[in-house]
Amino acid sequence: MKTELTRLDLACWGGFMMFATSGVVTPICLPEISRALSISLSESGGLETARTCLLLVVLILSGILARKWGKKHFVIWGQYLLAIGLLMISYADSYPLLILSLMVTGIGGGFTEALINPLVIDIHPKDSGKYLNITNAFYPVGVMVSALLFGELLTLGYSWRLVFRIAAAGALFMGVLFHLSRFPIPVADQQSSKHLIAQILKTPKFWLFAIAIFLGAGVEAAFTFWSRSYVETYLQDMPRAGAIAVVLFAITMALGRLLSAKLSQMIRLKTLMLGSAILGVVVSSGIPFSENLIGFYILLLFAGFATACFWPTILAEAAEHLSFDTTMLFVVLACFGIAGFGLIPYIMGVIGDSAGLKAGFSVIPGLFIGLIVVLAFTERRA
């Protein structure tokens, strides 16, 4: 069993950090972007939807192309396209151009999201639950580092445009690191991609994992995308204060995924997810009632732990219970996850425009309750 860490493991960690950066840099800069381009809450929520539109298409395409030509070229170009898109955003002077630039980052993010998790399976085929949680822990690490750095730069008065250029430089560096890394040769699968996707979608048990990852990703997106705006709207208008909220959520997300990697060796993964979902209902129900910054921060800390395990653990469970090629299985599941990641912030923004952002946050307990229902149903079918 291969357990040693390689340069490619480090590149996967950094690749997820840059994928996280490309997702969090917009919400961190959202108040400044909104003022500069005069956009509403629903239009702001639509930015995440725009980023994920092409991401969904690219997820499927990258899975098909990678099975034919290998993962390396597409993982590398994922980082380069993130760099190009982030640089384009820094020059955007209108809402349509901002949307176009976000779509380019969505293409890069699609390659990254589609292929890094199955690449981890290629590197560590015998202990995937552990290594998927470790690798995915670097997504919230990327959120945390980006929020700290960018929030501080904004507080010091630097332009949001400079922030995006710094993010672009990071993605360019990671593309080079992937280019210099040696990729493993995956097990060959002669089945056509079209037939394989059809088989996956026809499997009833797959849909339980698909719904679960949609809901789990929606929770993660809700906190990541709207926490800074919530702080600025209701608690304190200093950019640093909102960025710290995102950082606290990301810290416990990262710690929660590392803890999940340990717990996955001791308890059933479904038990881990069910406990997390119950904690999530309790914590998220209190957030709209938080009246001070410290109370909001404390709730976000627990929310990070509650949210941490879902994405990587659902993938690990699906790989164990569904006997399909992991690259295509993860790609199809990621489509549902990314759909949740893009749709939930938009729904919250629409609710926020009509009833206030606190009302938008009331969506989150419902997502956790949905996870409990799905997990209970999968337990009955197991």
mmCIF file of C-alpha atoms in Angstrom:
data_model
loop_
_atom_site.group_PDB
_atom_site.id
_atom_site.type_symbol
_atom_site.label_atom_id
_atom_site.label_comp_id
_atom_site.label_asym_id
_atom_site.label_seq_id
_atom_site.Cartn_x
_atom_site.Cartn_y
_atom_site.Cartn_z
ATOM 1 C CA MET A 1 0.000 0.000 0.000
ATOM 2 C CA LYS A 2 1.415 3.339 -1.044
ATOM 3 C CA THR A 3 1.384 5.782 1.853
ATOM 4 C CA GLU A 4 4.374 8.060 1.235
ATOM 5 C CA LEU A 5 3.642 11.615 0.167
ATOM 6 C CA THR A 6 4.955 12.720 -3.212
ATOM 7 C CA ARG A 7 5.410 16.011 -5.030
ATOM 8 C CA LEU A 8 2.098 15.262 -6.728
ATOM 9 C CA ASP A 9 0.358 15.064 -3.325
ATOM 10 C CA LEU A 10 1.723 18.519 -2.527
ATOM 11 C CA ALA A 11 0.572 19.776 -5.916
ATOM 12 C CA CYS A 12 -2.929 18.367 -5.278
ATOM 13 C CA TRP A 13 -3.027 20.189 -1.940
ATOM 14 C CA GLY A 14 -1.921 23.437 -3.570
ATOM 15 C CA GLY A 15 -4.316 22.915 -6.471
ATOM 16 C CA PHE A 16 -7.242 22.679 -4.073
ATOM 17 C CA MET A 17 -6.003 25.782 -2.253
ATOM 18 C CA MET A 18 -6.031 27.735 -5.521
ATOM 19 C CA PHE A 19 -9.448 26.330 -6.458
ATOM 20 C CA ALA A 20 -10.640 27.577 -3.066
ATOM 21 C CA THR A 21 -8.984 30.944 -3.637
ATOM 22 C CA SER A 22 -10.748 31.324 -6.978
ATOM 23 C CA GLY A 23 -14.064 30.697 -5.227
ATOM 24 C CA VAL A 24 -13.582 32.801 -2.101
ATOM 25 C CA VAL A 25 -11.855 35.862 -3.565
ATOM 26 C CA THR A 26 -15.141 37.095 -5.068
ATOM 27 C CA PRO A 27 -17.206 36.950 -1.836
ATOM 28 C CA ILE A 28 -14.296 38.486 0.114
ATOM 29 C CA CYS A 29 -14.257 41.399 -2.328
ATOM 30 C CA LEU A 30 -18.029 41.377 -2.903
ATOM 31 C CA PRO A 31 -18.941 44.614 -1.074
ATOM 32 C CA GLU A 32 -16.193 46.501 -2.968
ATOM 33 C CA ILE A 33 -17.174 44.914 -6.303
ATOM 34 C CA SER A 34 -20.860 45.666 -5.647
ATOM 35 C CA ARG A 35 -20.102 49.320 -4.971
ATOM 36 C CA ALA A 36 -17.764 49.629 -7.960
ATOM 37 C CA LEU A 37 -20.169 48.013 -10.447
ATOM 38 C CA SER A 38 -23.507 48.884 -8.721
ATOM 39 C CA ILE A 39 -24.943 45.351 -8.438
ATOM 40 C CA SER A 40 -27.735 44.016 -6.175
ATOM 41 C CA LEU A 41 -27.770 41.069 -3.734
ATOM 42 C CA SER A 42 -29.417 38.742 -6.255
ATOM 43 C CA GLU A 43 -26.908 39.811 -8.934
ATOM 44 C CA SER A 44 -24.139 39.210 -6.398
ATOM 45 C CA GLY A 45 -25.459 35.710 -5.687
ATOM 46 C CA GLY A 46 -25.673 35.202 -9.441
ATOM 47 C CA LEU A 47 -21.895 35.645 -9.674
ATOM 48 C CA GLU A 48 -21.407 32.242 -8.026
ATOM 49 C CA THR A 49 -24.024 30.741 -10.329
ATOM 50 C CA ALA A 50 -22.196 32.157 -13.354
ATOM 51 C CA ARG A 51 -18.892 30.721 -12.165
ATOM 52 C CA THR A 52 -20.455 27.287 -11.847
ATOM 53 C CA CYS A 53 -22.385 27.258 -15.156
ATOM 54 C CA LEU A 54 -19.420 26.371 -17.360
ATOM 55 C CA LEU A 55 -17.812 24.498 -14.472
ATOM 56 C CA LEU A 56 -20.612 21.910 -14.709
ATOM 57 C CA VAL A 57 -20.141 21.407 -18.457
ATOM 58 C CA VAL A 58 -16.363 21.204 -18.078
ATOM 59 C CA LEU A 59 -16.696 18.641 -15.275
ATOM 60 C CA ILE A 60 -18.289 16.142 -17.654
ATOM 61 C CA LEU A 61 -15.979 16.979 -20.570
ATOM 62 C CA SER A 62 -12.849 16.739 -18.454
ATOM 63 C CA GLY A 63 -13.878 13.339 -17.139
ATOM 64 C CA ILE A 64 -14.396 12.039 -20.677
ATOM 65 C CA LEU A 65 -11.198 13.623 -22.031
ATOM 66 C CA ALA A 66 -9.063 12.545 -19.077
ATOM 67 C CA ARG A 67 -10.130 8.922 -19.480
ATOM 68 C CA LYS A 68 -8.933 9.105 -23.100
ATOM 69 C CA TRP A 69 -5.767 11.202 -22.821
ATOM 70 C CA GLY A 70 -4.886 11.144 -19.115
ATOM 71 C CA LYS A 71 -5.350 13.660 -16.314
ATOM 72 C CA LYS A 72 -2.092 15.605 -16.434
ATOM 73 C CA HIS A 73 -2.766 18.046 -19.299
ATOM 74 C CA PHE A 74 -6.224 18.932 -18.006
ATOM 75 C CA VAL A 75 -5.130 19.394 -14.379
ATOM 76 C CA ILE A 76 -2.354 21.729 -15.555
ATOM 77 C CA TRP A 77 -4.695 23.733 -17.769
ATOM 78 C CA GLY A 78 -7.174 23.934 -14.934
ATOM 79 C CA GLN A 79 -4.687 26.035 -12.980
ATOM 80 C CA TYR A 80 -3.656 28.121 -16.000
ATOM 81 C CA LEU A 81 -7.304 28.937 -16.805
ATOM 82 C CA LEU A 82 -7.906 29.890 -13.180
ATOM 83 C CA ALA A 83 -4.995 32.325 -13.533
ATOM 84 C CA ILE A 84 -6.342 33.770 -16.790
ATOM 85 C CA GLY A 85 -9.884 34.168 -15.435
ATOM 86 C CA LEU A 86 -8.751 35.808 -12.191
ATOM 87 C CA LEU A 87 -6.581 38.237 -14.158
ATOM 88 C CA MET A 88 -9.548 39.078 -16.420
ATOM 89 C CA ILE A 89 -11.722 39.814 -13.364
ATOM 90 C CA SER A 90 -9.144 42.337 -12.150
ATOM 91 C CA TYR A 91 -9.759 44.373 -15.325
ATOM 92 C CA ALA A 92 -13.575 43.964 -15.436
ATOM 93 C CA ASP A 93 -15.382 47.316 -15.612
ATOM 94 C CA SER A 94 -18.954 46.039 -16.109
ATOM 95 C CA TYR A 95 -21.228 43.274 -14.805
ATOM 96 C CA PRO A 96 -21.270 41.334 -18.138
ATOM 97 C CA LEU A 97 -17.459 41.363 -18.339
ATOM 98 C CA LEU A 98 -17.282 40.225 -14.719
ATOM 99 C CA ILE A 99 -19.653 37.334 -15.540
ATOM 100 C CA LEU A 100 -17.540 36.365 -18.588
ATOM 101 C CA SER A 101 -14.349 36.395 -16.521
ATOM 102 C CA LEU A 102 -15.951 34.262 -13.816
ATOM 103 C CA MET A 103 -16.958 31.756 -16.467
ATOM 104 C CA VAL A 104 -13.304 31.396 -17.480
ATOM 105 C CA THR A 105 -12.399 30.689 -13.867
ATOM 106 C CA GLY A 106 -15.295 28.213 -13.883
ATOM 107 C CA ILE A 107 -13.674 26.293 -16.734
ATOM 108 C CA GLY A 108 -10.397 26.124 -14.821
ATOM 109 C CA GLY A 109 -12.209 25.158 -11.651
ATOM 110 C CA GLY A 110 -14.064 22.417 -13.533
ATOM 111 C CA PHE A 111 -10.825 20.711 -14.550
ATOM 112 C CA THR A 112 -9.483 21.043 -11.003
ATOM 113 C CA GLU A 113 -12.590 19.779 -9.227
ATOM 114 C CA ALA A 114 -13.169 16.944 -11.691
ATOM 115 C CA LEU A 115 -9.697 15.452 -11.667
ATOM 116 C CA ILE A 116 -7.844 16.059 -8.401
ATOM 117 C CA ASN A 117 -10.036 13.760 -6.286
ATOM 118 C CA PRO A 118 -9.791 10.791 -8.702
ATOM 119 C CA LEU A 119 -6.068 11.573 -8.980
ATOM 120 C CA VAL A 120 -5.849 11.048 -5.198
ATOM 121 C CA ILE A 121 -7.485 7.637 -5.724
ATOM 122 C CA ASP A 122 -4.794 6.840 -8.330
ATOM 123 C CA ILE A 123 -2.037 7.804 -5.866
ATOM 124 C CA HIS A 124 -3.564 6.104 -2.787
ATOM 125 C CA PRO A 125 -5.993 3.420 -4.017
ATOM 126 C CA LYS A 126 -6.050 1.408 -0.772
ATOM 127 C CA ASP A 127 -6.841 4.159 1.750
ATOM 128 C CA SER A 128 -8.939 6.626 -0.218
ATOM 129 C CA GLY A 129 -11.199 7.812 2.645
ATOM 130 C CA LYS A 130 -8.202 9.002 4.649
ATOM 131 C CA TYR A 131 -6.358 10.703 1.794
ATOM 132 C CA LEU A 132 -9.464 12.277 0.259
ATOM 133 C CA ASN A 133 -10.227 13.960 3.588
ATOM 134 C CA ILE A 134 -6.602 15.117 3.963
ATOM 135 C CA THR A 135 -6.437 16.494 0.419
ATOM 136 C CA ASN A 136 -9.852 18.160 0.662
ATOM 137 C CA ALA A 137 -8.773 19.760 3.953
ATOM 138 C CA PHE A 138 -6.623 22.052 1.838
ATOM 139 C CA TYR A 139 -9.726 23.570 0.241
ATOM 140 C CA PRO A 140 -10.706 25.314 3.504
ATOM 141 C CA VAL A 141 -7.007 26.017 4.142
ATOM 142 C CA GLY A 142 -7.064 27.924 0.849
ATOM 143 C CA VAL A 143 -10.218 29.726 1.937
ATOM 144 C CA MET A 144 -8.589 30.624 5.257
ATOM 145 C CA VAL A 145 -5.290 31.899 3.828
ATOM 146 C CA SER A 146 -7.049 33.856 1.078
ATOM 147 C CA ALA A 147 -9.573 35.429 3.423
ATOM 148 C CA LEU A 148 -6.867 36.487 5.892
ATOM 149 C CA LEU A 149 -4.552 37.901 3.239
ATOM 150 C CA PHE A 150 -7.188 39.545 1.052
ATOM 151 C CA GLY A 151 -9.266 40.847 3.956
ATOM 152 C CA GLU A 152 -6.173 42.503 5.399
ATOM 153 C CA LEU A 153 -5.210 44.029 2.041
ATOM 154 C CA LEU A 154 -8.724 45.457 1.635
ATOM 155 C CA THR A 155 -8.676 46.825 5.195
ATOM 156 C CA LEU A 156 -5.342 48.523 4.450
ATOM 157 C CA GLY A 157 -6.956 50.222 1.467
ATOM 158 C CA TYR A 158 -5.575 48.189 -1.431
ATOM 159 C CA SER A 159 -7.804 47.762 -4.472
ATOM 160 C CA TRP A 160 -9.876 44.606 -4.981
ATOM 161 C CA ARG A 161 -8.344 44.489 -8.455
ATOM 162 C CA LEU A 162 -4.865 43.947 -6.970
ATOM 163 C CA VAL A 163 -6.288 41.133 -4.836
ATOM 164 C CA PHE A 164 -7.422 39.259 -7.961
ATOM 165 C CA ARG A 165 -4.021 39.717 -9.604
ATOM 166 C CA ILE A 166 -2.293 38.188 -6.585
ATOM 167 C CA ALA A 167 -4.687 35.222 -6.779
ATOM 168 C CA ALA A 168 -3.905 34.829 -10.487
ATOM 169 C CA ALA A 169 -0.176 34.635 -9.744
ATOM 170 C CA GLY A 170 -0.793 31.823 -7.237
ATOM 171 C CA ALA A 171 -2.752 29.760 -9.779
ATOM 172 C CA LEU A 172 -0.001 30.249 -12.362
ATOM 173 C CA PHE A 173 2.587 28.928 -9.879
ATOM 174 C CA MET A 174 0.499 25.822 -9.158
ATOM 175 C CA GLY A 175 0.115 25.119 -12.872
ATOM 176 C CA VAL A 176 3.899 25.042 -13.177
ATOM 177 C CA LEU A 177 4.203 22.711 -10.153
ATOM 178 C CA PHE A 178 1.726 20.243 -11.680
ATOM 179 C CA HIS A 179 3.672 20.459 -14.948
ATOM 180 C CA LEU A 180 6.843 19.334 -13.136
ATOM 181 C CA SER A 181 5.153 16.455 -11.259
ATOM 182 C CA ARG A 182 5.010 12.802 -12.331
ATOM 183 C CA PHE A 183 1.485 11.386 -12.598
ATOM 184 C CA PRO A 184 0.600 7.720 -11.905
ATOM 185 C CA ILE A 185 -0.818 5.545 -14.656
ATOM 186 C CA PRO A 186 -4.459 4.742 -13.764
ATOM 187 C CA VAL A 187 -6.047 1.352 -14.332
ATOM 188 C CA ALA A 188 -7.351 1.184 -17.899
ATOM 189 C CA ASP A 189 -11.118 1.055 -18.438
ATOM 190 C CA GLN A 190 -12.319 0.173 -21.924
ATOM 191 C CA GLN A 191 -15.974 1.079 -21.325
ATOM 192 C CA SER A 192 -17.172 4.122 -23.288
ATOM 193 C CA SER A 193 -17.730 7.284 -21.253
ATOM 194 C CA LYS A 194 -21.246 7.798 -22.623
ATOM 195 C CA HIS A 195 -22.297 4.273 -21.653
ATOM 196 C CA LEU A 196 -20.632 4.609 -18.252
ATOM 197 C CA ILE A 197 -22.418 7.888 -17.444
ATOM 198 C CA ALA A 198 -25.735 6.306 -18.447
ATOM 199 C CA GLN A 199 -25.059 3.344 -16.168
ATOM 200 C CA ILE A 200 -24.182 5.623 -13.255
ATOM 201 C CA LEU A 201 -27.349 7.693 -13.693
ATOM 202 C CA LYS A 202 -29.501 4.554 -13.896
ATOM 203 C CA THR A 203 -28.242 3.293 -10.534
ATOM 204 C CA PRO A 204 -30.780 4.208 -7.780
ATOM 205 C CA LYS A 205 -28.159 4.281 -5.011
ATOM 206 C CA PHE A 206 -26.141 6.868 -6.960
ATOM 207 C CA TRP A 207 -28.964 9.385 -6.579
ATOM 208 C CA LEU A 208 -28.751 9.228 -2.799
ATOM 209 C CA PHE A 209 -25.087 10.211 -2.976
ATOM 210 C CA ALA A 210 -25.912 12.894 -5.579
ATOM 211 C CA ILE A 211 -28.583 14.517 -3.390
ATOM 212 C CA ALA A 212 -26.304 14.325 -0.350
ATOM 213 C CA ILE A 213 -23.375 16.022 -2.086
ATOM 214 C CA PHE A 214 -25.713 18.721 -3.507
ATOM 215 C CA LEU A 215 -26.943 19.553 -0.003
ATOM 216 C CA GLY A 216 -23.482 19.354 1.614
ATOM 217 C CA ALA A 217 -21.928 21.586 -1.038
ATOM 218 C CA GLY A 218 -24.815 24.043 -0.684
ATOM 219 C CA VAL A 219 -24.101 24.411 3.036
ATOM 220 C CA GLU A 220 -20.399 24.981 2.371
ATOM 221 C CA ALA A 221 -21.142 27.585 -0.300
ATOM 222 C CA ALA A 222 -23.701 29.388 1.866
ATOM 223 C CA PHE A 223 -21.243 30.058 4.682
ATOM 224 C CA THR A 224 -18.266 30.751 2.414
ATOM 225 C CA PHE A 225 -20.065 33.107 0.045
ATOM 226 C CA TRP A 226 -22.293 35.135 2.377
ATOM 227 C CA SER A 227 -20.483 35.301 5.762
ATOM 228 C CA ARG A 228 -18.533 38.468 5.013
ATOM 229 C CA SER A 229 -21.618 40.228 3.637
ATOM 230 C CA TYR A 230 -23.638 39.110 6.701
ATOM 231 C CA VAL A 231 -21.065 40.637 9.043
ATOM 232 C CA GLU A 232 -20.934 43.880 7.053
ATOM 233 C CA THR A 233 -24.745 44.117 6.893
ATOM 234 C CA TYR A 234 -25.614 43.357 10.521
ATOM 235 C CA LEU A 235 -22.552 43.380 12.768
ATOM 236 C CA GLN A 236 -19.533 45.448 11.663
ATOM 237 C CA ASP A 237 -18.626 47.159 8.397
ATOM 238 C CA MET A 238 -14.833 46.744 8.548
ATOM 239 C CA PRO A 239 -13.562 44.375 5.795
ATOM 240 C CA ARG A 240 -11.256 42.624 8.276
ATOM 241 C CA ALA A 241 -14.196 41.623 10.511
ATOM 242 C CA GLY A 242 -16.044 39.934 7.641
ATOM 243 C CA ALA A 243 -12.888 38.247 6.373
ATOM 244 C CA ILE A 244 -12.226 36.836 9.858
ATOM 245 C CA ALA A 245 -15.689 35.234 9.765
ATOM 246 C CA VAL A 246 -14.744 33.378 6.574
ATOM 247 C CA VAL A 247 -11.370 32.444 8.119
ATOM 248 C CA LEU A 248 -12.948 30.975 11.256
ATOM 249 C CA PHE A 249 -15.332 28.861 9.203
ATOM 250 C CA ALA A 250 -12.444 27.701 7.014
ATOM 251 C CA ILE A 251 -10.180 26.861 9.982
ATOM 252 C CA THR A 252 -12.686 24.470 11.496
ATOM 253 C CA MET A 253 -13.528 23.092 8.038
ATOM 254 C CA ALA A 254 -9.846 22.200 7.594
ATOM 255 C CA LEU A 255 -9.495 20.827 11.122
ATOM 256 C CA GLY A 256 -12.763 18.949 10.694
ATOM 257 C CA ARG A 257 -11.523 17.238 7.531
ATOM 258 C CA LEU A 258 -8.234 16.255 9.168
ATOM 259 C CA LEU A 259 -10.212 14.953 12.153
ATOM 260 C CA SER A 260 -12.520 13.103 9.754
ATOM 261 C CA ALA A 261 -9.471 11.424 8.203
ATOM 262 C CA LYS A 262 -8.626 10.082 11.685
ATOM 263 C CA LEU A 263 -12.209 9.179 12.603
ATOM 264 C CA SER A 264 -12.703 7.363 9.288
ATOM 265 C CA GLN A 265 -10.340 4.697 10.649
ATOM 266 C CA MET A 266 -12.431 4.259 13.829
ATOM 267 C CA ILE A 267 -16.136 4.776 13.050
ATOM 268 C CA ARG A 268 -18.459 4.287 10.091
ATOM 269 C CA LEU A 269 -18.453 7.149 7.608
ATOM 270 C CA LYS A 270 -22.267 7.361 7.698
ATOM 271 C CA THR A 271 -22.160 7.767 11.482
ATOM 272 C CA LEU A 272 -19.658 10.610 11.062
ATOM 273 C CA MET A 273 -21.878 12.369 8.539
ATOM 274 C CA LEU A 274 -25.079 11.919 10.560
ATOM 275 C CA GLY A 275 -23.487 13.406 13.695
ATOM 276 C CA SER A 276 -22.167 16.324 11.631
ATOM 277 C CA ALA A 277 -25.604 17.005 10.128
ATOM 278 C CA ILE A 278 -27.306 17.033 13.548
ATOM 279 C CA LEU A 279 -24.692 19.499 14.852
ATOM 280 C CA GLY A 280 -25.260 21.587 11.713
ATOM 281 C CA VAL A 281 -29.016 21.894 12.310
ATOM 282 C CA VAL A 282 -28.447 23.136 15.871
ATOM 283 C CA VAL A 283 -25.699 25.626 14.988
ATOM 284 C CA SER A 284 -27.178 27.068 11.783
ATOM 285 C CA SER A 285 -30.587 27.568 13.412
ATOM 286 C CA GLY A 286 -28.974 30.015 15.831
ATOM 287 C CA ILE A 287 -27.105 32.122 13.272
ATOM 288 C CA PRO A 288 -29.995 34.423 12.185
ATOM 289 C CA PHE A 289 -30.540 35.263 15.864
ATOM 290 C CA SER A 290 -26.902 36.217 16.600
ATOM 291 C CA GLU A 291 -26.787 39.876 17.592
ATOM 292 C CA ASN A 292 -23.045 40.393 18.177
ATOM 293 C CA LEU A 293 -19.865 39.617 16.292
ATOM 294 C CA ILE A 294 -18.340 37.242 18.869
ATOM 295 C CA GLY A 295 -21.504 35.139 19.019
ATOM 296 C CA PHE A 296 -21.576 34.929 15.222
ATOM 297 C CA TYR A 297 -17.905 33.890 15.173
ATOM 298 C CA ILE A 298 -18.518 31.102 17.720
ATOM 299 C CA LEU A 299 -21.433 29.734 15.711
ATOM 300 C CA LEU A 300 -19.314 29.798 12.546
ATOM 301 C CA LEU A 301 -16.581 27.781 14.298
ATOM 302 C CA PHE A 302 -19.050 25.003 15.057
ATOM 303 C CA ALA A 303 -20.595 25.344 11.589
ATOM 304 C CA GLY A 304 -17.191 24.612 10.043
ATOM 305 C CA PHE A 305 -16.890 21.364 11.993
ATOM 306 C CA ALA A 306 -20.468 20.445 11.060
ATOM 307 C CA THR A 307 -19.865 21.026 7.349
ATOM 308 C CA ALA A 308 -16.337 19.621 7.020
ATOM 309 C CA CYS A 309 -16.778 15.942 6.297
ATOM 310 C CA PHE A 310 -19.525 15.862 3.686
ATOM 311 C CA TRP A 311 -17.876 16.381 0.282
ATOM 312 C CA PRO A 312 -14.835 14.060 0.679
ATOM 313 C CA THR A 313 -16.673 11.489 2.783
ATOM 314 C CA ILE A 314 -19.587 11.225 0.333
ATOM 315 C CA LEU A 315 -17.048 10.643 -2.455
ATOM 316 C CA ALA A 316 -15.271 7.962 -0.408
ATOM 317 C CA GLU A 317 -18.570 6.232 0.419
ATOM 318 C CA ALA A 318 -19.658 6.346 -3.226
ATOM 319 C CA ALA A 319 -16.330 4.857 -4.382
ATOM 320 C CA GLU A 320 -16.767 2.029 -1.869
ATOM 321 C CA HIS A 321 -20.407 1.200 -2.627
ATOM 322 C CA LEU A 322 -20.613 1.862 -6.385
ATOM 323 C CA SER A 323 -18.367 -0.237 -8.621
ATOM 324 C CA PHE A 324 -17.746 2.299 -11.372
ATOM 325 C CA ASP A 325 -14.602 3.968 -12.741
ATOM 326 C CA THR A 326 -13.770 6.484 -10.003
ATOM 327 C CA THR A 327 -12.860 9.334 -12.362
ATOM 328 C CA MET A 328 -16.254 9.355 -14.055
ATOM 329 C CA LEU A 329 -18.161 8.571 -10.840
ATOM 330 C CA PHE A 330 -16.492 11.502 -9.065
ATOM 331 C CA VAL A 331 -17.078 13.768 -12.056
ATOM 332 C CA VAL A 332 -20.817 13.022 -12.147
ATOM 333 C CA LEU A 333 -21.115 13.431 -8.362
ATOM 334 C CA ALA A 334 -19.109 16.656 -8.520
ATOM 335 C CA CYS A 335 -21.640 18.007 -11.042
ATOM 336 C CA PHE A 336 -24.338 17.726 -8.399
ATOM 337 C CA GLY A 337 -22.033 19.178 -5.749
ATOM 338 C CA ILE A 338 -21.101 22.151 -7.904
ATOM 339 C CA ALA A 339 -24.776 22.686 -8.772
ATOM 340 C CA GLY A 340 -25.477 22.980 -5.049
ATOM 341 C CA PHE A 341 -22.474 25.248 -4.637
ATOM 342 C CA GLY A 342 -23.752 27.594 -7.349
ATOM 343 C CA LEU A 343 -27.507 27.479 -6.735
ATOM 344 C CA ILE A 344 -27.739 27.905 -2.950
ATOM 345 C CA PRO A 345 -25.905 31.302 -2.774
ATOM 346 C CA TYR A 346 -28.154 32.568 -5.567
ATOM 347 C CA ILE A 347 -31.320 31.440 -3.747
ATOM 348 C CA MET A 348 -30.068 33.108 -0.568
ATOM 349 C CA GLY A 349 -29.379 36.302 -2.510
ATOM 350 C CA VAL A 350 -32.892 36.336 -4.002
ATOM 351 C CA ILE A 351 -34.398 35.832 -0.530
ATOM 352 C CA GLY A 352 -32.025 38.501 0.800
ATOM 353 C CA ASP A 353 -33.253 41.061 -1.752
ATOM 354 C CA SER A 354 -36.889 40.541 -0.743
ATOM 355 C CA ALA A 355 -36.671 39.759 2.996
ATOM 356 C CA GLY A 356 -33.109 40.498 4.151
ATOM 357 C CA LEU A 357 -29.955 38.393 4.325
ATOM 358 C CA LYS A 358 -30.939 36.925 7.716
ATOM 359 C CA ALA A 359 -33.937 35.345 6.014
ATOM 360 C CA GLY A 360 -31.587 33.985 3.377
ATOM 361 C CA PHE A 361 -29.523 32.263 6.089
ATOM 362 C CA SER A 362 -32.660 30.422 7.266
ATOM 363 C CA VAL A 363 -32.193 28.148 4.229
ATOM 364 C CA ILE A 364 -29.150 26.472 5.824
ATOM 365 C CA PRO A 365 -30.887 24.440 8.594
ATOM 366 C CA GLY A 366 -33.164 23.011 5.909
ATOM 367 C CA LEU A 367 -30.118 21.776 3.990
ATOM 368 C CA PHE A 368 -28.775 19.993 7.079
ATOM 369 C CA ILE A 369 -32.204 18.450 7.753
ATOM 370 C CA GLY A 370 -32.249 17.235 4.151
ATOM 371 C CA LEU A 371 -28.875 15.564 4.739
ATOM 372 C CA ILE A 372 -30.220 13.769 7.820
ATOM 373 C CA VAL A 373 -33.176 12.459 5.788
ATOM 374 C CA VAL A 374 -30.949 11.254 2.933
ATOM 375 C CA LEU A 375 -28.460 9.600 5.303
ATOM 376 C CA ALA A 376 -31.294 7.847 7.134
ATOM 377 C CA PHE A 377 -32.616 6.598 3.805
ATOM 378 C CA THR A 378 -29.184 5.311 2.707
ATOM 379 C CA GLU A 379 -28.885 3.493 6.043
ATOM 380 C CA ARG A 380 -32.141 1.647 5.339
ATOM 381 C CA ARG A 381 -30.929 0.658 1.856
ATOM 382 C CA ALA A 382 -27.469 -0.413 3.025
#
